[in-house]
C-alpha cells in the first residue's frame, strides 16, 4: 500500500490553504411520525488544496449528508460549509460551477451513450470548443473508456460506470472533487484504477478531494482522515497518525494441532480484551485492547505461535469506535454436530445457464461437502447470483445436473425445501409485518408450531438481540438489525444447509464482522453454508471456494491454495485481492483443466 | 454576452438529453404512441351510443295489408332489425333472453279500427334497463309512425296526422354519429396522458436513478430545468395530438371543419396547462409508482368523467359541475368538439382558450416555484 | 395434512395482515371505491336536465305560447333566450349558448285554425349527438301531449282517425339511466379493487425479493395461490355487497332478484378477476409493470363491457372477441338480478363462462409463480 507523500500542514497555513471549511456543522432530519434524527452534530474540519481527505465511518455515520451539504444540495440546520471562500448556501450556483461531484448512484443517464453523457455535462458546465475536445481526450485516455464512447451507460460494467461518473464530474476541471462512496460494489481491479486517477489529478492539477468511504483500507490512501461516528467527528489526522499508536497491539496467530483457525477465531471474538478478530491470509489477526499484554492470549489458548503484525488503519478504526456498539458474542461454541465429512451435500455437474444467447453460467462443476463453508466469489456480474439461484431452485438451469441434499429443488416436492435456509441479497422480509410476525410466519411455513415455534422465536430474540424490536415493523428496523432478522428467519427451523446470497453487500464493517462470526458458529455446529460475496477478503472465512468471472470458473480450492497461485517474488504474501487481480489479469495459469478436483484436500487450515 | 452563451449551451445540453431519452426509452414511446393508438381504436370501434339495427320482436296479430304496409315501413328503416314472432309470449321470451330489445305489436283489431275511422293502437314495449337505448327506440318508432302517416296523407288516405308536427334537424353532426363526438373528445384524454402521466413518471425516474442529484449540482438554473422538461414533452404531446387527428379523419372519417392554426393554438394552450400540472405533481413526487397512481387519480379520471367526454356535464348535480370547472380537459373537450364538427366558432373557442391560457400560466408558475436546487423542500 | 393446514393458515393470515397493515392497501379497498361509487353514481347519466333551449317564435300567438309553456314547465328544458331572427338562431347554436332551438313559423296559428298540420322546426346542436337525440325525443313527446290536449279541449279537429302509440317500458318503467348504471356499478368498482390488490401482490413480493423467500420455503404453488387469492376474494366481495346495498338504499335502485343469485354471481366474477389479477401479477417483475398490466386489462374490459355503451353496436369481430371479457357477464348478471328479478338459474348462462375463465387463469397463474423468474 503506497501512500502519497505526507503533507502535514502547519496550523498557520491551514486557513490559507483550506478550500473547504466545515464549521460547527449540524444537520437534523425530521419526519412527521418519527423522532428527529441528528445526522451531523457540530462537525468541523478543513479540506486542503492538493490533498485527499477521507471521510470514514460506518453506515449512518453522516458521510453522505456532509458531502451533500458541501455540494449545496442540503441546507444545514446550523453551522456552515465554506467552499472556495464562499458559503455553500448563499453562493450555491457559483460553487456548483467550480466543484465536481459524483453521487453514490453515479448520476449517469443509462439510456445515453458514454459520449452523450459527457457532452451533456460539458454543456451544463459550459465547457466548449477546443477546451472540450482536449478535455474529452484526456478524460477518455485517463479512464480508458475511449473504446466505449458509443456504448450506452446502462450497458457498462460497474467499474466502467464509476469511471464514467468520475469523468463527468471532472469535465470542468473542478477545484474540489466530492466523491460519495465511489467504490461501493466495484471489483478490486477497478477500485485500484479509480484511486490511480484520483491520485494523478491531485498531483498534476493540485485539486482538493473529499471522498467518503466505508472501505477502511482506502483510508490509508488519503492524506488526511476524518472518522465520523453517529454524526460526530471521532478523530482526525493522517492515516499514519492513526496507525502509529497501534504498534504492538496487532498479532497474527497460527493454527496449532489441537486448535484450528476457526476455534481460535471464535474464542478470541468473545473476549473483552480483544478489539477485533479477523481471519487474514490463513492466520487469525487479532487487535488487542489498549494496555493488554499479548501473553494473556496464550494463557487461555495454550501453546500457540504468535507474530507481531504491521498495524493498519482498519485496526485503529476498530479500536476507536466504542465497543458496545458493535460487539457480538456468540452464544454457544463447541461442536455439537458430528462435524463435516466427505458427504457431498451439493453437487453441480456441467451447470449451464443461458439468457437468450448470453451465457451467464458456463458449464460449472463443483461439490460442497457437508458441514463446510463454501464460498462463491467474484465481482458483480460474474454469474454468482445466477448459480446461486439455480442451486436454490429459483431458476431453471439450461443444462447440466444439480442436486442439493439428494434433490433437484426445482423439480422435487415442496418438502425437500424444508431442510434449507435461505437469505436473499437484498433485505427480503415483509416490511410491514413486525419482527415477531415475520418470525411467526416463516416458522409456520417451515412446519414449526405450538411450543416449539415459541421456543425458537425466543431463541431468535435472544441470539440476535432482537427482543427490543419484537413489535417494530421489519421495514423500520435500523440497519444491522434487518440483517440479523433475515438471518434469524433463515435459521429458525435449524436447517441443514444455509444459502446466503451476498449477505454482506452494503453492510458496514461491524455488521460484516458480526455476520462472519455467526456463520462460523453455525458451521462449527455442523450446518453447511453456501455463501456468495464480492468481497475477496471474506474468502478467508470459507473452507473452500469457487471464484467466478464472466460465468466461468477462475479458480477453485481452499483460501491457501488460491493465495498460492498469486505468489511471486514481488508479493511473497499475497492477499485475496492480489490473488483475484492476478487471476483476472491472467498473470497466473488457472487450473481450468479439472475444476471438479480441487488442488489438494480441502481440509480445514 | 458570455452569460447568455452559457445559458444557451446549458439549454442545448438539457434539451438534447431529454430528447435522446425519449427516443431511447421504450416506455415513453409506448405512452406517447402505442397507448393513444390503442385508445383511439378501442373507443373508435368499441364505444358508440348509436342504435342501428335494433333487434325488435314483431307480433302481427292482424295480418291485413294495412298492417303489412306499416311493418314494411319499419323493415325499411335502418334503425330496426325485425324478428317476426307468432305469439306475444314468444316475443316476451325474446326480450327476457336479450335477443330483442323491443316488441312492436299490432293487435288483431288494428285494421278494423283503422278502417272504421277510429284510433288504431300500436303497442310498443321496450326493455327499459338501458334507459338511453330505450328512449332512442321510442323516438325511432315515433318517427316511423309519423312518416307512415304523412305518406298515407300524401296518397289521399286517412292518416290522422297530429295537429303540430315536429321537423327535427341536427346541425354539425347531421347523421348523429356518436363516433364524431367521442373521437375528438378522446384526443383530450390522450394529450392529458402524455402531459401528466408521462412527465410525472419521467421526473420521478430521474430521482429514483439518482440522475437528478447529479443535475442539481451543475450550474443549471431552475428556469433551464423547467424549459428542458416542457419543450420535448410539448413536442411529444403535439405529435400525439397530430397523429390522433389524422387517425380520426382518415380512419374514422370524422369531419374536421375548423382550421389547422386554431387547432394548433388551442391544443398548445391545453398541452401547456397539462404539462404544468404534470410538472407540479412531479415536483412533489420522487417515486415512479406513486407518480403513476397520483396522475391517474388526479389527471386521467377527471379528464374522463368530469370533462364531458362521454357523459353530459350539464345534467350532473351542481357540485360535480362546479368541480369540473377546474379540470383543464373540460375546456378542451368543448374546443375540440367545436373545431371538428362546427368549425372556428370564436365565441366558443376564445373563452375556453383564455381559461386554458390562465391555467397554463398558473400551473407553470407554480411548477417553477416548486423546482428546487436542493434535495429537501 | 396437519402441516398442510398449518401452512395454508400461515400464508392466509400473512396475506390478510399485508393488506390490512399497509396504509396504502387499506386505502385502496376503501377510499377510491367510495369516491368512484358516488362520482359514477351521480356523474354517469344519460338522463337530461337543464337542457338550454332558445325560442324563435314568429307566430307570437296564444297557441304558440301555450306550447312553449308546456316546454318550460317540463322540468327538463331551461330557456336560454328568445330570438328575433334567423341570424340570432344560428349564432346561439354555434356559440353553444343553447343546445336546442325551437323555430315556430308565422303560419303556425293560421294552419291550426284551418285544420292543417302546423310544423315547427327544432334544431339541435349535434356536437353531442346523444344529447341532441334524447332532447329531440323529449321534445317530441311534449308536442304529442300538447296535441292530445288540443284535441281534448276541442280546439282543433283531428284530420281523421290515425295511429296511437301505446308505449311501455319494462324493468325500468321511468327509463332512469341511473338504475342502469348503479345496478352494475358494484361489479366494476370491485373489479378495480380486486385487480389492484392482486396484480400488485405477487409483483410487490418479487420487487422486494420476498417472493424468493416464499418459493424457497416448503410451500406448494397451490398453497401460495390460495393465500394470494383469499384477501382479494374477501375484500372484493365485501366491497361489491356494500355497493349493492348502497345502490338499493342510497340511489333507490329496486332489487327484484334473489340474494343467492347476487352473491353467487359476484363470487364467480371475483374469483375470475382474482385469476386475471394474479396472472398479470405473475407475469410482472415489478409493481409498476403490475399496475400497467392491470390498467391494460381494465381499460378495454370496462370499455367493451356494455357498462356504458351497448355491445351490439360494436363491429361483429369485436363482439366475438368480447366473449372472453369477464366484465360483460357480470354486468348482464347484475342488471338482470336487480331489475329483471333473476334467480340463480336465470343467471347461469352468465356464470359458466366466468367459471371457465377462472379455471384457466388460476392454474396458469400458479404455474407461473415458479416458472416466471429471472
Short mmCIF file of N, CA, C and O in Angstrom, two decimals, chain A residues 366-432:
data_model
loop_
_atom_site.label_atom_id
_atom_site.label_comp_id
_atom_site.label_asym_id
_atom_site.label_seq_id
_atom_site.Cartn_x
_atom_site.Cartn_y
_atom_site.Cartn_z
N UNK A 366 -18.87 -28.39 -9.53
CA UNK A 366 -18.28 -28.31 -8.19
C UNK A 366 -19.14 -29.10 -7.21
O UNK A 366 -20.27 -29.48 -7.52
N UNK A 367 -18.58 -29.34 -6.03
CA UNK A 367 -19.34 -30.02 -4.99
C UNK A 367 -19.14 -29.29 -3.67
O UNK A 367 -18.12 -28.61 -3.48
N UNK A 368 -20.11 -29.40 -2.81
CA UNK A 368 -20.00 -28.83 -1.48
C UNK A 368 -20.16 -29.99 -0.50
O UNK A 368 -21.07 -30.79 -0.64
N UNK A 369 -19.25 -30.04 0.49
CA UNK A 369 -19.34 -31.16 1.43
C UNK A 369 -20.13 -30.77 2.66
O UNK A 369 -20.19 -29.60 3.03
N UNK A 370 -20.68 -31.75 3.28
CA UNK A 370 -21.47 -31.50 4.47
C UNK A 370 -20.63 -30.79 5.52
O UNK A 370 -19.52 -31.18 5.79
N UNK A 371 -21.19 -29.71 6.08
CA UNK A 371 -20.53 -29.05 7.20
C UNK A 371 -19.47 -28.05 6.82
O UNK A 371 -18.80 -27.51 7.70
N UNK A 372 -19.29 -27.75 5.55
CA UNK A 372 -18.26 -26.76 5.23
C UNK A 372 -18.90 -25.42 4.86
O UNK A 372 -20.08 -25.33 4.57
N UNK A 373 -18.05 -24.39 4.94
CA UNK A 373 -18.48 -23.08 4.44
C UNK A 373 -17.94 -22.97 3.03
O UNK A 373 -16.74 -23.03 2.82
N UNK A 374 -18.86 -22.86 2.10
CA UNK A 374 -18.45 -22.86 0.71
C UNK A 374 -18.74 -21.48 0.13
O UNK A 374 -19.87 -20.97 0.20
N UNK A 375 -17.74 -20.85 -0.46
CA UNK A 375 -17.91 -19.50 -0.99
C UNK A 375 -17.98 -19.49 -2.51
O UNK A 375 -17.24 -20.18 -3.18
N UNK A 376 -18.93 -18.68 -3.01
CA UNK A 376 -18.98 -18.40 -4.44
C UNK A 376 -18.53 -16.96 -4.58
O UNK A 376 -19.24 -16.05 -4.14
N UNK A 377 -17.35 -16.74 -5.15
CA UNK A 377 -16.81 -15.39 -5.18
C UNK A 377 -16.66 -14.87 -6.60
O UNK A 377 -16.63 -15.64 -7.56
N UNK A 378 -16.51 -13.55 -6.68
CA UNK A 378 -16.33 -12.94 -7.98
C UNK A 378 -16.92 -11.56 -7.98
O UNK A 378 -17.72 -11.24 -7.10
N UNK A 379 -16.53 -10.72 -8.94
CA UNK A 379 -17.08 -9.36 -8.97
C UNK A 379 -18.55 -9.39 -9.38
O UNK A 379 -19.07 -10.42 -9.80
N UNK A 380 -19.20 -8.21 -9.27
CA UNK A 380 -20.59 -8.12 -9.70
C UNK A 380 -20.69 -8.54 -11.16
O UNK A 380 -19.88 -8.16 -11.99
N UNK A 381 -21.70 -9.34 -11.46
CA UNK A 381 -21.91 -9.74 -12.86
C UNK A 381 -21.11 -10.96 -13.26
O UNK A 381 -21.06 -11.31 -14.43
N UNK A 382 -20.48 -11.63 -12.29
CA UNK A 382 -19.66 -12.78 -12.65
C UNK A 382 -20.51 -14.04 -12.84
O UNK A 382 -20.04 -15.03 -13.37
N UNK A 383 -21.78 -13.98 -12.39
CA UNK A 383 -22.64 -15.16 -12.52
C UNK A 383 -22.85 -15.87 -11.20
O UNK A 383 -23.46 -16.93 -11.16
N UNK A 384 -22.36 -15.27 -10.10
CA UNK A 384 -22.52 -15.90 -8.79
C UNK A 384 -23.98 -16.06 -8.42
O UNK A 384 -24.43 -17.14 -8.06
N UNK A 385 -24.71 -14.93 -8.54
CA UNK A 385 -26.10 -14.96 -8.10
C UNK A 385 -26.92 -15.91 -8.94
O UNK A 385 -27.81 -16.58 -8.44
N UNK A 386 -26.62 -15.96 -10.24
CA UNK A 386 -27.36 -16.87 -11.12
C UNK A 386 -27.14 -18.31 -10.68
O UNK A 386 -28.08 -19.09 -10.52
N UNK A 387 -25.87 -18.66 -10.46
CA UNK A 387 -25.55 -20.01 -9.99
C UNK A 387 -26.28 -20.32 -8.69
O UNK A 387 -26.88 -21.38 -8.52
N UNK A 388 -26.23 -19.34 -7.81
CA UNK A 388 -26.85 -19.47 -6.50
C UNK A 388 -28.35 -19.72 -6.62
O UNK A 388 -28.91 -20.61 -5.98
N UNK A 389 -28.99 -18.94 -7.49
CA UNK A 389 -30.45 -19.08 -7.64
C UNK A 389 -30.81 -20.42 -8.27
O UNK A 389 -31.87 -20.97 -8.01
N UNK A 390 -29.95 -20.92 -9.12
CA UNK A 390 -30.22 -22.24 -9.70
C UNK A 390 -30.13 -23.30 -8.60
O UNK A 390 -30.99 -24.18 -8.51
N UNK A 391 -29.14 -23.17 -7.75
CA UNK A 391 -28.99 -24.14 -6.66
C UNK A 391 -30.22 -24.17 -5.76
O UNK A 391 -30.67 -25.22 -5.34
N UNK A 392 -30.78 -22.98 -5.49
CA UNK A 392 -31.93 -22.91 -4.60
C UNK A 392 -33.22 -23.31 -5.30
O UNK A 392 -34.29 -23.28 -4.70
N UNK A 393 -33.17 -23.58 -6.60
CA UNK A 393 -34.38 -23.95 -7.32
C UNK A 393 -35.20 -22.76 -7.77
O UNK A 393 -36.35 -22.91 -8.14
N UNK A 394 -34.62 -21.58 -7.73
CA UNK A 394 -35.38 -20.39 -8.14
C UNK A 394 -35.29 -20.16 -9.63
O UNK A 394 -36.12 -19.48 -10.21
N UNK A 395 -34.28 -20.70 -10.25
CA UNK A 395 -34.10 -20.54 -11.69
C UNK A 395 -33.89 -21.92 -12.30
O UNK A 395 -33.22 -22.75 -11.70
N UNK A 396 -34.45 -22.14 -13.48
CA UNK A 396 -34.15 -23.42 -14.13
C UNK A 396 -32.77 -23.36 -14.78
O UNK A 396 -32.38 -22.32 -15.31
N UNK A 397 -32.04 -24.45 -14.73
CA UNK A 397 -30.75 -24.48 -15.41
C UNK A 397 -31.00 -24.78 -16.89
O UNK A 397 -31.97 -25.43 -17.24
N UNK A 398 -30.11 -24.26 -17.75
CA UNK A 398 -30.27 -24.55 -19.18
C UNK A 398 -29.63 -25.89 -19.52
O UNK A 398 -29.97 -26.50 -20.52
N UNK A 399 -28.69 -26.31 -18.70
CA UNK A 399 -28.06 -27.59 -18.97
C UNK A 399 -27.31 -28.06 -17.74
O UNK A 399 -27.02 -27.28 -16.83
N UNK A 400 -27.02 -29.32 -17.68
CA UNK A 400 -26.27 -29.86 -16.56
C UNK A 400 -27.17 -30.40 -15.47
O UNK A 400 -28.40 -30.35 -15.57
N UNK A 401 -26.53 -30.95 -14.42
CA UNK A 401 -27.27 -31.59 -13.35
C UNK A 401 -26.97 -30.88 -12.05
O UNK A 401 -25.84 -30.47 -11.80
N UNK A 402 -27.96 -30.75 -11.20
CA UNK A 402 -27.67 -30.29 -9.85
C UNK A 402 -28.41 -31.18 -8.86
O UNK A 402 -29.48 -31.71 -9.17
N UNK A 403 -27.84 -31.29 -7.67
CA UNK A 403 -28.56 -31.96 -6.62
C UNK A 403 -28.18 -31.32 -5.29
O UNK A 403 -27.03 -31.02 -5.04
N UNK A 404 -29.20 -31.01 -4.49
CA UNK A 404 -28.99 -30.43 -3.18
C UNK A 404 -29.61 -31.40 -2.18
O UNK A 404 -30.82 -31.64 -2.24
N UNK A 405 -28.81 -31.96 -1.30
CA UNK A 405 -29.26 -32.98 -0.36
C UNK A 405 -30.06 -34.07 -1.08
O UNK A 405 -31.10 -34.51 -0.60
N UNK A 406 -29.61 -34.41 -2.26
CA UNK A 406 -30.23 -35.50 -2.98
C UNK A 406 -31.41 -35.11 -3.86
O UNK A 406 -32.02 -35.95 -4.50
N UNK A 407 -31.77 -33.82 -3.88
CA UNK A 407 -32.91 -33.40 -4.70
C UNK A 407 -32.48 -32.35 -5.71
O UNK A 407 -31.57 -31.57 -5.46
N UNK A 408 -33.20 -32.31 -6.82
CA UNK A 408 -33.17 -31.13 -7.66
C UNK A 408 -34.32 -30.27 -7.17
O UNK A 408 -35.49 -30.61 -7.36
N UNK A 409 -34.01 -29.18 -6.49
CA UNK A 409 -35.05 -28.43 -5.78
C UNK A 409 -36.13 -27.88 -6.70
O UNK A 409 -37.23 -27.60 -6.29
N UNK A 410 -35.79 -27.72 -7.98
CA UNK A 410 -36.79 -27.16 -8.87
C UNK A 410 -37.87 -28.19 -9.21
O UNK A 410 -39.01 -27.85 -9.46
N UNK A 411 -37.48 -29.46 -9.21
CA UNK A 411 -38.45 -30.46 -9.62
C UNK A 411 -39.04 -31.21 -8.44
O UNK A 411 -40.11 -31.78 -8.53
N UNK A 412 -38.35 -31.19 -7.32
CA UNK A 412 -38.80 -32.02 -6.21
C UNK A 412 -40.02 -31.41 -5.53
O UNK A 412 -40.39 -30.27 -5.77
N UNK A 413 -40.63 -32.18 -4.66
CA UNK A 413 -41.80 -31.70 -3.95
C UNK A 413 -41.40 -30.69 -2.88
O UNK A 413 -40.24 -30.57 -2.50
N UNK A 414 -42.43 -29.96 -2.43
CA UNK A 414 -42.17 -28.86 -1.52
C UNK A 414 -41.39 -29.30 -0.28
O UNK A 414 -40.56 -28.56 0.23
N UNK A 415 -41.61 -30.54 0.18
CA UNK A 415 -40.99 -30.96 1.43
C UNK A 415 -39.46 -30.93 1.36
O UNK A 415 -38.79 -30.68 2.33
N UNK A 416 -38.94 -31.18 0.15
CA UNK A 416 -37.49 -31.22 0.00
C UNK A 416 -36.86 -29.88 0.38
O UNK A 416 -35.70 -29.80 0.76
N UNK A 417 -37.67 -28.82 0.28
CA UNK A 417 -37.12 -27.49 0.60
C UNK A 417 -37.09 -27.20 2.09
O UNK A 417 -36.52 -26.21 2.51
N UNK A 418 -37.74 -28.06 2.89
CA UNK A 418 -37.90 -27.70 4.30
C UNK A 418 -36.60 -27.80 5.09
O UNK A 418 -36.53 -27.32 6.20
N UNK A 419 -35.57 -28.41 4.52
CA UNK A 419 -34.33 -28.54 5.27
C UNK A 419 -33.30 -27.48 4.91
O UNK A 419 -32.14 -27.57 5.29
N UNK A 420 -33.69 -26.53 4.09
CA UNK A 420 -32.70 -25.50 3.78
C UNK A 420 -33.14 -24.12 4.25
O UNK A 420 -34.33 -23.83 4.37
N UNK A 421 -32.18 -23.30 4.58
CA UNK A 421 -32.43 -21.93 4.99
C UNK A 421 -31.92 -21.01 3.91
O UNK A 421 -30.95 -21.34 3.23
N UNK A 422 -32.56 -19.85 3.73
CA UNK A 422 -32.22 -19.00 2.60
C UNK A 422 -32.23 -17.54 3.04
O UNK A 422 -33.13 -17.09 3.73
N UNK A 423 -31.21 -16.84 2.62
CA UNK A 423 -31.17 -15.41 2.91
C UNK A 423 -30.80 -14.71 1.62
O UNK A 423 -29.76 -14.98 1.03
N UNK A 424 -31.70 -13.81 1.17
CA UNK A 424 -31.52 -13.18 -0.14
C UNK A 424 -30.55 -12.02 -0.08
O UNK A 424 -30.18 -11.56 1.00
N UNK A 425 -30.18 -11.56 -1.26
CA UNK A 425 -29.19 -10.48 -1.37
C UNK A 425 -29.68 -9.19 -0.74
O UNK A 425 -29.04 -8.60 0.09
N UNK A 426 -30.90 -8.75 -1.19
CA UNK A 426 -31.43 -7.55 -0.57
C UNK A 426 -32.27 -8.00 0.61
O UNK A 426 -32.64 -9.16 0.71
N UNK A 427 -32.61 -7.07 1.48
CA UNK A 427 -33.46 -7.41 2.62
C UNK A 427 -34.80 -7.85 2.07
O UNK A 427 -35.47 -7.10 1.38
N UNK A 428 -35.19 -9.10 2.34
CA UNK A 428 -36.42 -9.55 1.71
C UNK A 428 -37.33 -10.24 2.70
O UNK A 428 -37.67 -11.39 2.57
N UNK A 429 -37.70 -9.48 3.71
CA UNK A 429 -38.76 -9.95 4.60
C UNK A 429 -39.89 -8.95 4.46
O UNK A 429 -39.75 -7.93 3.80
N UNK A 430 -41.04 -9.27 5.08
CA UNK A 430 -42.18 -8.40 4.90
C UNK A 430 -42.02 -7.16 5.76
O UNK A 430 -42.09 -7.21 6.99
N UNK A 431 -41.81 -6.03 5.10
CA UNK A 431 -41.50 -4.78 5.79
C UNK A 431 -42.62 -4.30 6.69
O UNK A 431 -42.38 -3.67 7.71
N UNK A 432 -43.87 -4.61 6.31
CA UNK A 432 -44.98 -4.09 7.12
C UNK A 432 -45.22 -4.95 8.36
O UNK A 432 -45.85 -4.49 9.30
#
